[in-house]
CSV table of C-alpha atoms and ligand atoms in Angstrom, one decimal:
chain,number,residue,atom,x,y,z
A,14,MET,CA,0.2,0.7,0.4
A,15,THR,CA,2.8,1.8,1.6
A,16,ASP,CA,4.4,1.2,-2.2
A,17,THR,CA,1.5,2.8,-3.7
A,18,SER,CA,1.0,5.8,-2.1
A,19,GLN,CA,4.8,6.9,-3.1
A,20,LEU,CA,5.1,5.7,-6.5
A,21,GLN,CA,1.8,8.0,-7.1
A,22,ALA,CA,3.4,11.1,-4.9
A,23,ASP,CA,6.7,10.8,-7.2
A,24,ILE,CA,4.8,10.4,-10.6
A,25,LEU,CA,2.2,13.2,-10.0
A,26,ALA,CA,5.0,15.3,-8.8
A,27,GLN,CA,7.3,14.4,-12.2
A,28,ILE,CA,3.9,15.4,-13.6
A,29,ASP,CA,3.1,18.9,-11.4
A,30,VAL,CA,7.3,20.2,-12.7
A,31,ALA,CA,7.0,18.8,-16.8
A,32,SER,CA,7.2,21.7,-18.7
A,33,ALA,CA,6.4,21.6,-21.9
A,34,PRO,CA,4.9,18.3,-23.9
A,35,ASP,CA,7.8,16.4,-24.5
A,36,ALA,CA,8.3,16.5,-21.0
A,37,LEU,CA,4.8,15.0,-19.9
A,38,GLU,CA,5.2,12.8,-22.1
A,39,ALA,CA,8.9,11.4,-21.3
A,40,VAL,CA,6.8,11.3,-18.0
A,41,ARG,CA,3.6,9.2,-19.5
A,42,VAL,CA,6.1,6.5,-21.0
A,43,ALA,CA,7.8,6.5,-17.8
A,44,ALA,CA,4.6,5.7,-16.3
A,45,MET,CA,2.5,3.7,-18.1
A,46,GLY,CA,4.5,3.2,-21.8
A,47,LYS,CA,5.3,-0.9,-21.9
A,48,GLN,CA,8.0,-1.2,-19.9
A,49,GLY,CA,6.3,1.5,-16.8
A,50,SER,CA,6.6,1.0,-13.6
A,51,ILE,CA,2.2,1.1,-13.2
A,52,THR,CA,2.8,-1.4,-16.3
A,53,LEU,CA,4.6,-3.4,-14.9
A,54,LEU,CA,2.6,-3.1,-10.8
A,55,LEU,CA,-0.5,-3.7,-13.0
A,56,LYS,CA,1.3,-7.1,-14.7
A,57,THR,CA,2.2,-8.4,-11.1
A,58,LEU,CA,-1.4,-8.7,-10.2
A,59,GLY,CA,-1.6,-12.0,-12.3
A,60,GLY,CA,0.9,-14.1,-9.9
A,61,MET,CA,-0.7,-13.2,-6.9
A,62,SER,CA,-3.3,-15.2,-4.6
A,63,PRO,CA,-7.0,-14.5,-4.7
A,64,GLU,CA,-6.6,-12.6,-1.0
A,65,GLU,CA,-3.5,-10.3,-2.2
A,66,ARG,CA,-4.8,-9.6,-5.5
A,67,ALA,CA,-8.4,-8.5,-3.9
A,68,VAL,CA,-6.7,-5.9,-1.6
A,69,ASN,CA,-3.5,-4.7,-3.9
A,70,GLY,CA,-6.3,-5.0,-7.6
A,71,PRO,CA,-8.5,-1.6,-6.6
A,72,ALA,CA,-5.4,-0.4,-6.0
A,73,PHE,CA,-3.3,-0.4,-8.5
A,74,ASN,CA,-6.2,0.6,-10.6
A,75,GLY,CA,-6.7,3.3,-8.4
A,76,LEU,CA,-2.9,4.4,-9.1
A,77,ARG,CA,-3.4,4.1,-12.8
A,78,GLU,CA,-7.0,6.6,-12.8
A,79,THR,CA,-5.3,9.0,-10.9
A,80,VAL,CA,-2.1,9.2,-12.8
A,81,THR,CA,-4.1,9.3,-16.4
A,82,ALA,CA,-6.2,11.7,-15.0
A,83,ALA,CA,-3.4,14.2,-14.0
A,84,LEU,CA,-1.9,13.3,-17.8
A,85,SER,CA,-4.9,14.9,-19.7
A,86,ALA,CA,-5.2,17.8,-17.1
A,87,LYS,CA,-1.5,18.2,-17.4
A,88,LYS,CA,-1.3,18.1,-21.4
A,89,ALA,CA,-4.9,20.9,-21.6
A,90,ALA,CA,-2.7,22.6,-19.3
A,91,LEU,CA,0.0,23.0,-21.5
A,92,ASP,CA,-1.9,22.7,-24.7
A,93,GLU,CA,-3.9,26.3,-23.5
A,94,ALA,CA,-0.1,27.7,-22.2
A,95,ALA,CA,0.9,27.0,-25.7
A,96,LEU,CA,-2.4,28.7,-27.3
A,97,ASN,CA,-2.6,31.6,-25.3
A,98,ALA,CA,1.1,32.4,-26.1
A,99,LYS,CA,0.4,32.3,-29.9
A,100,LEU,CA,-2.4,33.8,-29.6
A,101,ALA,CA,0.1,36.8,-28.3
A,102,ALA,CA,2.4,36.8,-30.3
A,103,GLU,CA,0.5,36.4,-33.5
A,104,THR,CA,-1.8,39.9,-32.0
A,105,GLN,CA,-3.0,41.8,-35.2
A,106,ASP,CA,-3.4,45.6,-35.1
A,107,MET,CA,-6.8,46.0,-36.5
A,108,THR,CA,-5.9,50.1,-36.9
A,109,LEU,CA,-2.9,49.9,-38.3
A,110,PRO,CA,-2.8,51.1,-41.7
A,111,VAL,CA,-2.7,49.2,-45.0
A,112,ALA,CA,0.9,48.4,-46.2
A,113,LEU,CA,1.6,49.5,-50.0
A,114,PRO,CA,2.4,48.3,-52.1
A,115,ALA,CA,0.3,45.2,-52.0
A,116,THR,CA,1.4,42.6,-54.3
A,117,GLY,CA,-1.4,40.9,-56.8
A,118,SER,CA,-3.6,43.1,-58.8
A,119,VAL,CA,-7.2,43.6,-59.6
A,120,HIS,CA,-7.2,41.6,-63.3
A,121,PRO,CA,-9.4,43.6,-66.4
A,122,VAL,CA,-11.9,41.4,-66.8
A,123,SER,CA,-13.2,41.5,-62.3
A,124,GLN,CA,-12.4,45.0,-62.8
A,125,VAL,CA,-14.5,46.0,-65.6
A,126,MET,CA,-17.5,43.1,-64.6
A,127,ASP,CA,-17.6,45.2,-61.5
A,128,GLU,CA,-18.0,48.3,-63.2
A,129,LEU,CA,-20.6,47.4,-64.5
A,130,ALA,CA,-22.6,45.5,-62.2
A,131,GLU,CA,-22.0,49.2,-60.5
A,132,ILE,CA,-23.6,51.1,-63.3
A,133,PHE,CA,-27.1,48.1,-63.8
A,134,ALA,CA,-27.1,48.6,-60.0
A,135,ASP,CA,-27.4,52.2,-60.3
A,136,MET,CA,-30.0,51.7,-62.8
A,137,GLY,CA,-31.6,49.1,-60.5
A,138,PHE,CA,-30.4,45.8,-61.7
A,139,ALA,CA,-30.2,42.9,-59.5
A,140,VAL,CA,-27.4,40.7,-60.8
A,141,ALA,CA,-27.5,36.8,-61.0
A,142,SER,CA,-25.6,34.0,-61.8
A,143,GLY,CA,-25.6,30.5,-62.8
A,144,PRO,CA,-23.8,27.5,-63.4
A,145,GLU,CA,-21.1,27.1,-66.5
A,146,ILE,CA,-22.2,23.2,-66.4
A,147,GLU,CA,-25.3,23.7,-67.2
A,148,ASP,CA,-28.1,21.3,-68.8
A,149,ASP,CA,-29.7,21.3,-72.3
A,150,TRP,CA,-32.2,22.8,-71.9
A,151,HIS,CA,-31.1,25.7,-70.1
A,152,ASN,CA,-28.4,26.6,-72.8
A,153,PHE,CA,-30.4,26.3,-75.8
A,154,THR,CA,-34.0,24.3,-75.8
A,155,ALA,CA,-35.9,26.5,-73.0
A,156,LEU,CA,-33.9,29.6,-74.8
A,157,ASN,CA,-36.2,28.5,-78.5
A,158,ILE,CA,-32.7,26.2,-80.1
A,159,PRO,CA,-34.6,22.9,-80.1
A,160,GLU,CA,-32.6,20.1,-81.1
A,161,SER,CA,-32.6,19.9,-85.1
A,162,HIS,CA,-32.2,23.9,-84.5
A,163,PRO,CA,-29.7,25.0,-86.9
A,164,ALA,CA,-28.4,27.8,-84.4
A,165,ARG,CA,-27.1,24.9,-82.5
A,166,ALA,CA,-24.8,24.8,-84.7
A,167,MET,CA,-24.1,28.9,-84.1
A,168,HIS,CA,-22.2,27.6,-81.2
A,169,ASP,CA,-19.0,25.2,-80.8
A,170,THR,CA,-20.5,23.5,-78.1
A,171,PHE,CA,-18.2,21.1,-75.6
A,172,TYR,CA,-19.8,18.1,-74.4
A,173,VAL,CA,-19.7,17.5,-70.6
A,174,ASP,CA,-19.7,13.3,-70.4
A,175,GLY,CA,-22.5,12.0,-68.6
A,176,LYS,CA,-24.0,9.1,-68.7
A,177,PRO,CA,-24.1,7.7,-72.3
A,178,ASP,CA,-28.3,7.2,-71.8
A,179,ALA,CA,-28.7,9.7,-69.1
A,180,GLU,CA,-31.9,11.8,-70.6
A,181,THR,CA,-30.1,15.2,-69.4
A,182,LYS,CA,-27.0,16.3,-71.6
A,183,TYR,CA,-25.0,19.1,-70.3
A,184,VAL,CA,-22.7,21.4,-71.6
A,185,LEU,CA,-20.4,24.2,-70.7
A,186,ARG,CA,-22.0,27.1,-70.8
A,187,THR,CA,-22.0,28.9,-73.6
A,188,HIS,CA,-23.3,31.9,-73.2
A,189,THR,CA,-24.4,33.5,-70.8
A,190,SER,CA,-28.7,33.4,-71.9
A,191,PRO,CA,-29.9,30.2,-69.5
A,192,VAL,CA,-29.1,32.8,-66.8
A,193,GLN,CA,-32.6,34.1,-68.1
A,194,ILE,CA,-34.2,31.2,-68.0
A,195,ARG,CA,-33.3,30.1,-64.3
A,196,THR,CA,-34.3,33.8,-63.8
A,197,MET,CA,-37.8,33.3,-64.7
A,198,MET,CA,-38.4,30.5,-63.7
A,199,GLY,CA,-36.7,31.0,-60.0
A,200,GLN,CA,-39.0,34.7,-59.2
A,201,LYS,CA,-41.7,36.9,-60.6
A,202,PRO,CA,-41.6,39.6,-62.2
A,203,PRO,CA,-40.9,42.5,-62.6
A,204,ILE,CA,-37.0,41.2,-63.6
A,205,ARG,CA,-34.1,43.2,-63.9
A,206,ILE,CA,-30.9,41.4,-63.2
A,207,ILE,CA,-27.5,41.5,-64.9
A,208,ALA,CA,-25.7,38.2,-65.5
A,209,PRO,CA,-22.0,38.2,-65.6
A,210,GLY,CA,-19.6,34.8,-66.4
A,211,ARG,CA,-17.6,32.5,-67.8
A,212,VAL,CA,-19.0,31.5,-71.6
A,213,TYR,CA,-17.0,28.5,-72.9
A,214,ARG,CA,-17.2,27.8,-77.1
A,215,SER,CA,-14.8,25.3,-78.3
A,216,ASP,CA,-13.1,27.5,-80.7
A,217,SER,CA,-9.6,29.1,-80.7
A,218,ASP,CA,-7.3,32.0,-82.5
A,219,ALA,CA,-6.4,35.1,-82.0
A,220,THR,CA,-9.8,36.7,-81.5
A,221,HIS,CA,-11.6,33.8,-79.6
A,222,THR,CA,-10.4,31.6,-76.7
A,223,PRO,CA,-12.8,28.7,-75.6
A,224,MET,CA,-12.9,30.3,-72.2
A,225,PHE,CA,-14.3,33.9,-72.2
A,226,HIS,CA,-16.6,36.6,-70.3
A,227,GLN,CA,-20.1,37.4,-71.0
A,228,ILE,CA,-22.7,39.7,-69.6
A,229,GLU,CA,-26.3,38.9,-69.6
A,230,GLY,CA,-28.7,41.4,-69.1
A,231,LEU,CA,-32.9,40.4,-68.6
A,232,VAL,CA,-35.8,43.0,-68.2
A,233,ILE,CA,-39.5,41.6,-68.3
A,234,ASP,CA,-42.1,43.7,-67.4
A,235,LYS,CA,-45.9,45.2,-67.9
A,236,GLY,CA,-45.4,47.6,-71.5
A,237,ILE,CA,-41.5,47.5,-71.9
A,238,THR,CA,-40.1,48.1,-75.5
A,239,LEU,CA,-37.0,48.5,-77.7
A,240,ALA,CA,-36.8,52.5,-77.0
A,241,HIS,CA,-36.3,50.7,-73.4
A,242,LEU,CA,-33.9,48.9,-74.9
A,243,ARG,CA,-32.4,51.7,-76.6
A,244,TRP,CA,-32.9,54.0,-73.6
A,245,THR,CA,-30.8,51.5,-71.1
A,246,LEU,CA,-28.0,51.0,-73.8
A,247,GLU,CA,-26.8,53.9,-74.2
A,248,THR,CA,-26.8,54.7,-70.1
A,249,PHE,CA,-25.2,52.0,-70.1
A,250,ILE,CA,-22.1,52.9,-72.5
A,251,LYS,CA,-22.0,56.6,-71.8
A,252,ALA,CA,-20.9,55.5,-68.2
A,253,PHE,CA,-19.5,52.9,-68.8
A,254,PHE,CA,-16.8,54.7,-71.1
A,255,GLU,CA,-17.2,57.6,-69.8
A,256,VAL,CA,-18.4,59.5,-72.2
A,257,ASP,CA,-21.5,62.2,-72.3
A,258,ASP,CA,-22.2,61.8,-75.8
A,259,VAL,CA,-22.9,58.5,-78.0
A,260,VAL,CA,-24.7,57.4,-80.9
A,261,LEU,CA,-25.6,54.0,-81.1
A,262,ARG,CA,-26.8,51.8,-85.0
A,263,PHE,CA,-30.0,49.3,-84.2
A,264,ARG,CA,-28.9,47.0,-87.3
A,265,PRO,CA,-31.8,43.6,-87.8
A,266,SER,CA,-30.2,40.3,-86.7
A,267,TYR,CA,-31.7,36.7,-85.6
A,268,PHE,CA,-30.9,35.0,-82.5
A,269,PRO,CA,-33.6,32.2,-81.8
A,270,PHE,CA,-34.4,33.5,-78.0
A,271,THR,CA,-35.9,37.2,-79.1
A,272,GLU,CA,-37.7,38.5,-81.6
A,273,PRO,CA,-36.9,41.0,-83.1
A,274,SER,CA,-34.0,40.7,-82.2
A,275,VAL,CA,-30.7,43.8,-83.0
A,276,GLU,CA,-27.4,43.8,-83.6
A,277,VAL,CA,-25.7,47.0,-81.3
A,278,ASP,CA,-23.2,49.3,-82.9
A,279,VAL,CA,-21.7,51.6,-81.1
A,280,GLY,CA,-20.3,55.1,-82.7
A,281,TYR,CA,-16.5,55.6,-82.4
A,282,SER,CA,-14.5,57.9,-82.6
A,283,SER,CA,-10.6,57.5,-84.1
A,284,LYS,CA,-9.3,60.9,-82.5
A,285,THR,CA,-10.3,59.9,-78.8
A,286,ASN,CA,-10.5,56.1,-79.2
A,287,LYS,CA,-14.2,56.3,-77.1
A,288,PRO,CA,-17.7,55.8,-78.5
A,289,ALA,CA,-18.8,59.4,-79.9
A,290,GLY,CA,-21.9,61.4,-80.4
A,291,ALA,CA,-23.0,61.9,-84.1
A,292,GLY,CA,-20.6,64.7,-85.2
A,293,GLN,CA,-17.5,62.7,-84.0
A,294,ALA,CA,-18.3,59.0,-84.6
A,295,ASP,CA,-16.0,58.0,-87.8
A,296,LYS,CA,-17.1,54.7,-87.2
A,297,TRP,CA,-18.9,51.6,-86.3
A,298,LEU,CA,-18.1,49.2,-83.6
A,299,GLU,CA,-20.4,46.4,-83.3
A,300,VAL,CA,-21.2,45.6,-79.1
A,301,LEU,CA,-23.9,43.4,-78.3
A,302,GLY,CA,-26.3,41.8,-79.3
A,303,SER,CA,-29.9,41.7,-78.4
A,304,GLY,CA,-33.7,42.2,-78.5
A,305,MET,CA,-37.1,41.7,-77.3
A,306,VAL,CA,-37.6,37.9,-75.2
A,307,HIS,CA,-39.1,35.4,-77.6
A,308,PRO,CA,-43.0,34.7,-76.0
A,309,ARG,CA,-42.2,31.5,-77.0
A,310,VAL,CA,-39.0,31.8,-73.7
A,311,ILE,CA,-41.6,33.7,-71.9
A,312,ALA,CA,-43.7,30.6,-72.0
A,313,ALA,CA,-41.4,28.1,-71.9
A,314,CYS,CA,-40.2,29.7,-68.5
A,315,GLY,CA,-44.1,29.3,-67.0
A,316,LEU,CA,-44.6,32.8,-67.3
A,317,ASP,CA,-48.0,34.5,-70.0
A,318,PRO,CA,-46.4,36.4,-72.9
A,319,ASP,CA,-49.5,38.2,-72.7
A,320,GLU,CA,-48.8,39.8,-69.7
A,321,TRP,CA,-45.2,39.4,-69.4
A,322,GLN,CA,-42.7,41.3,-72.4
A,323,GLY,CA,-39.2,42.6,-72.0
A,324,PHE,CA,-35.8,42.9,-73.1
A,325,ALA,CA,-32.6,41.0,-73.2
A,326,PHE,CA,-28.3,41.7,-74.4
A,327,GLY,CA,-25.5,40.4,-74.4
A,328,THR,CA,-22.5,41.2,-74.7
A,329,GLY,CA,-18.8,40.5,-74.1
A,330,VAL,CA,-16.8,41.5,-71.3
A,331,ASP,CA,-13.2,40.9,-72.1
A,332,ARG,CA,-14.2,42.7,-75.8
A,333,LEU,CA,-15.4,44.8,-73.9
A,334,ALA,CA,-11.9,45.8,-71.1
A,335,MET,CA,-9.8,45.7,-74.3
A,336,LEU,CA,-11.7,48.7,-75.9
A,337,LYS,CA,-12.3,50.4,-72.6
A,338,TYR,CA,-8.2,50.0,-70.8
A,339,GLY,CA,-6.7,49.7,-74.7
A,340,LEU,CA,-6.1,45.7,-74.9
A,341,THR,CA,-4.9,44.1,-77.6
A,342,ASP,CA,-3.8,40.7,-77.6
A,343,LEU,CA,-7.0,39.0,-75.8
A,344,ARG,CA,-4.7,35.8,-74.6
A,345,ALA,CA,-2.9,38.0,-72.7
A,346,PHE,CA,-6.0,38.0,-70.2
A,347,PHE,CA,-5.0,33.8,-69.9
A,348,ASP,CA,-1.5,33.4,-69.5
A,349,GLY,CA,-1.8,34.6,-66.2
A,350,ASP,CA,2.4,36.8,-67.5
A,351,ILE,CA,2.7,38.5,-63.9
A,352,LYS,CA,4.6,41.5,-66.1
A,353,TRP,CA,1.6,42.1,-68.3
A,354,LEU,CA,-0.8,41.4,-64.9
A,355,LYS,CA,1.4,43.9,-62.7
A,356,HIS,CA,0.7,47.0,-65.9
A,357,HIS,CA,-2.1,46.2,-66.6
A,358,GLY,CA,-4.4,45.5,-63.5
A,359,PHE,CA,-6.0,47.9,-60.9
A,360,SER,CA,-5.3,48.1,-57.4
A,361,ALA,CA,-7.7,46.3,-54.7
A,362,PHE,CA,-8.6,49.7,-53.4
A,363,ASP,CA,-9.2,51.0,-57.0
A,364,LEU,CA,-13.3,50.6,-56.7
A,365,PRO,CA,-15.2,51.3,-59.8
A,366,SER,CA,-18.2,53.9,-58.7
A,367,ILE,CA,-21.2,56.3,-60.6
A,368,SER,CA,-19.3,58.9,-58.7
A,369,ALA,CA,-15.9,58.6,-59.6
A,370,GLY,CA,-15.3,59.3,-63.4
A,371,ALA,CA,-18.6,57.8,-64.9
A,372,VAL,CA,-21.1,59.6,-66.5
A,373,LEU,CA,-25.2,58.8,-65.9
B,430,LIG,N1,-26.6,34.3,-76.4
B,430,LIG,C1,-26.1,35.6,-77.4
B,430,LIG,C2,-24.9,35.5,-78.1
B,430,LIG,O1,-23.6,34.6,-76.8
B,430,LIG,C3,-26.4,37.4,-76.9
B,430,LIG,C4,-28.1,37.1,-76.7
B,430,LIG,C5,-27.9,38.0,-75.6
B,430,LIG,C6,-28.9,38.1,-77.4
B,430,LIG,C7,-29.2,38.5,-75.4
B,430,LIG,C8,-29.9,38.3,-77.2
B,430,LIG,C9,-30.1,38.5,-76.2
B,430,LIG,O2,-24.8,35.5,-78.9
């Protein structure tokens, strides 16, 4: 009995003075390891008579429990002390000013997307999004491009492998227009959204990359006409290019999901290298596709086309960025070249805002 209490007192004293995790671990191994003092003591129970065991069994096991509890209490205390020390060493002074120059920059595409979101937010548009792996129905069928429609060939589609016999086919979305469908099915009109994002087409040369960025716009309400579309686009182009006069040319075009469809050209001045008003513009630049949302598309989303009308437009964000910031090679956008990014990127603190330059 005395041996047991002496051993217990010794081990508890060692635990008490252990001031680091490895010292504590050494105490644990010396007591409870394969050759540990308590382990060996417990082994002696096997050779004892039942009477001796009745006395020593509870004593030895009590010793083991006391030491185990003391070890884990000490371990918890050491862990907490270590954590507190780490926290104390790593404190951050949240009131310090930002250390400039910060590394990294905002890519022109991200900058332009933020600018567009800012401009359209000012006109009451919300930002919507949809999946990049899209099903065939949202990307084509609901947009009035059925299976055999020749317009499917206009989009060089990447198909995503699924089960060969599966009913749903998946594609990498070829445009942001499926977000029109998801929005009309997900919320009640009136709707005013823009949807920026990545799109994919199996196409690649100096002016086409297999992945590029579009921004979709959709307005659904009562009594919407082409005049609303025209005003919206004019306002957006003026704000985006920071010019106070601009002339737009609406050219009849064809998209299966709009009727009528119009392609929009902006009057451009080669003198200022910016969109310009009637007097100054000396050439036209095609900037976007648009039109009045086709009644069949509205019906496919479960809305009554006699009650709801609207317009939609879609434009290439990369191209807008090239025009606004004078960038010439689209492929450089996706090279990840640090030098290019440093030169053409924006500071994270350069937040786009309507008041900072954009004219509305
Ligand atoms: N989705 C069309 C494209 O990718 C653009 C567009 C959008 C046209 C909305 C009309 C209306 O070319």
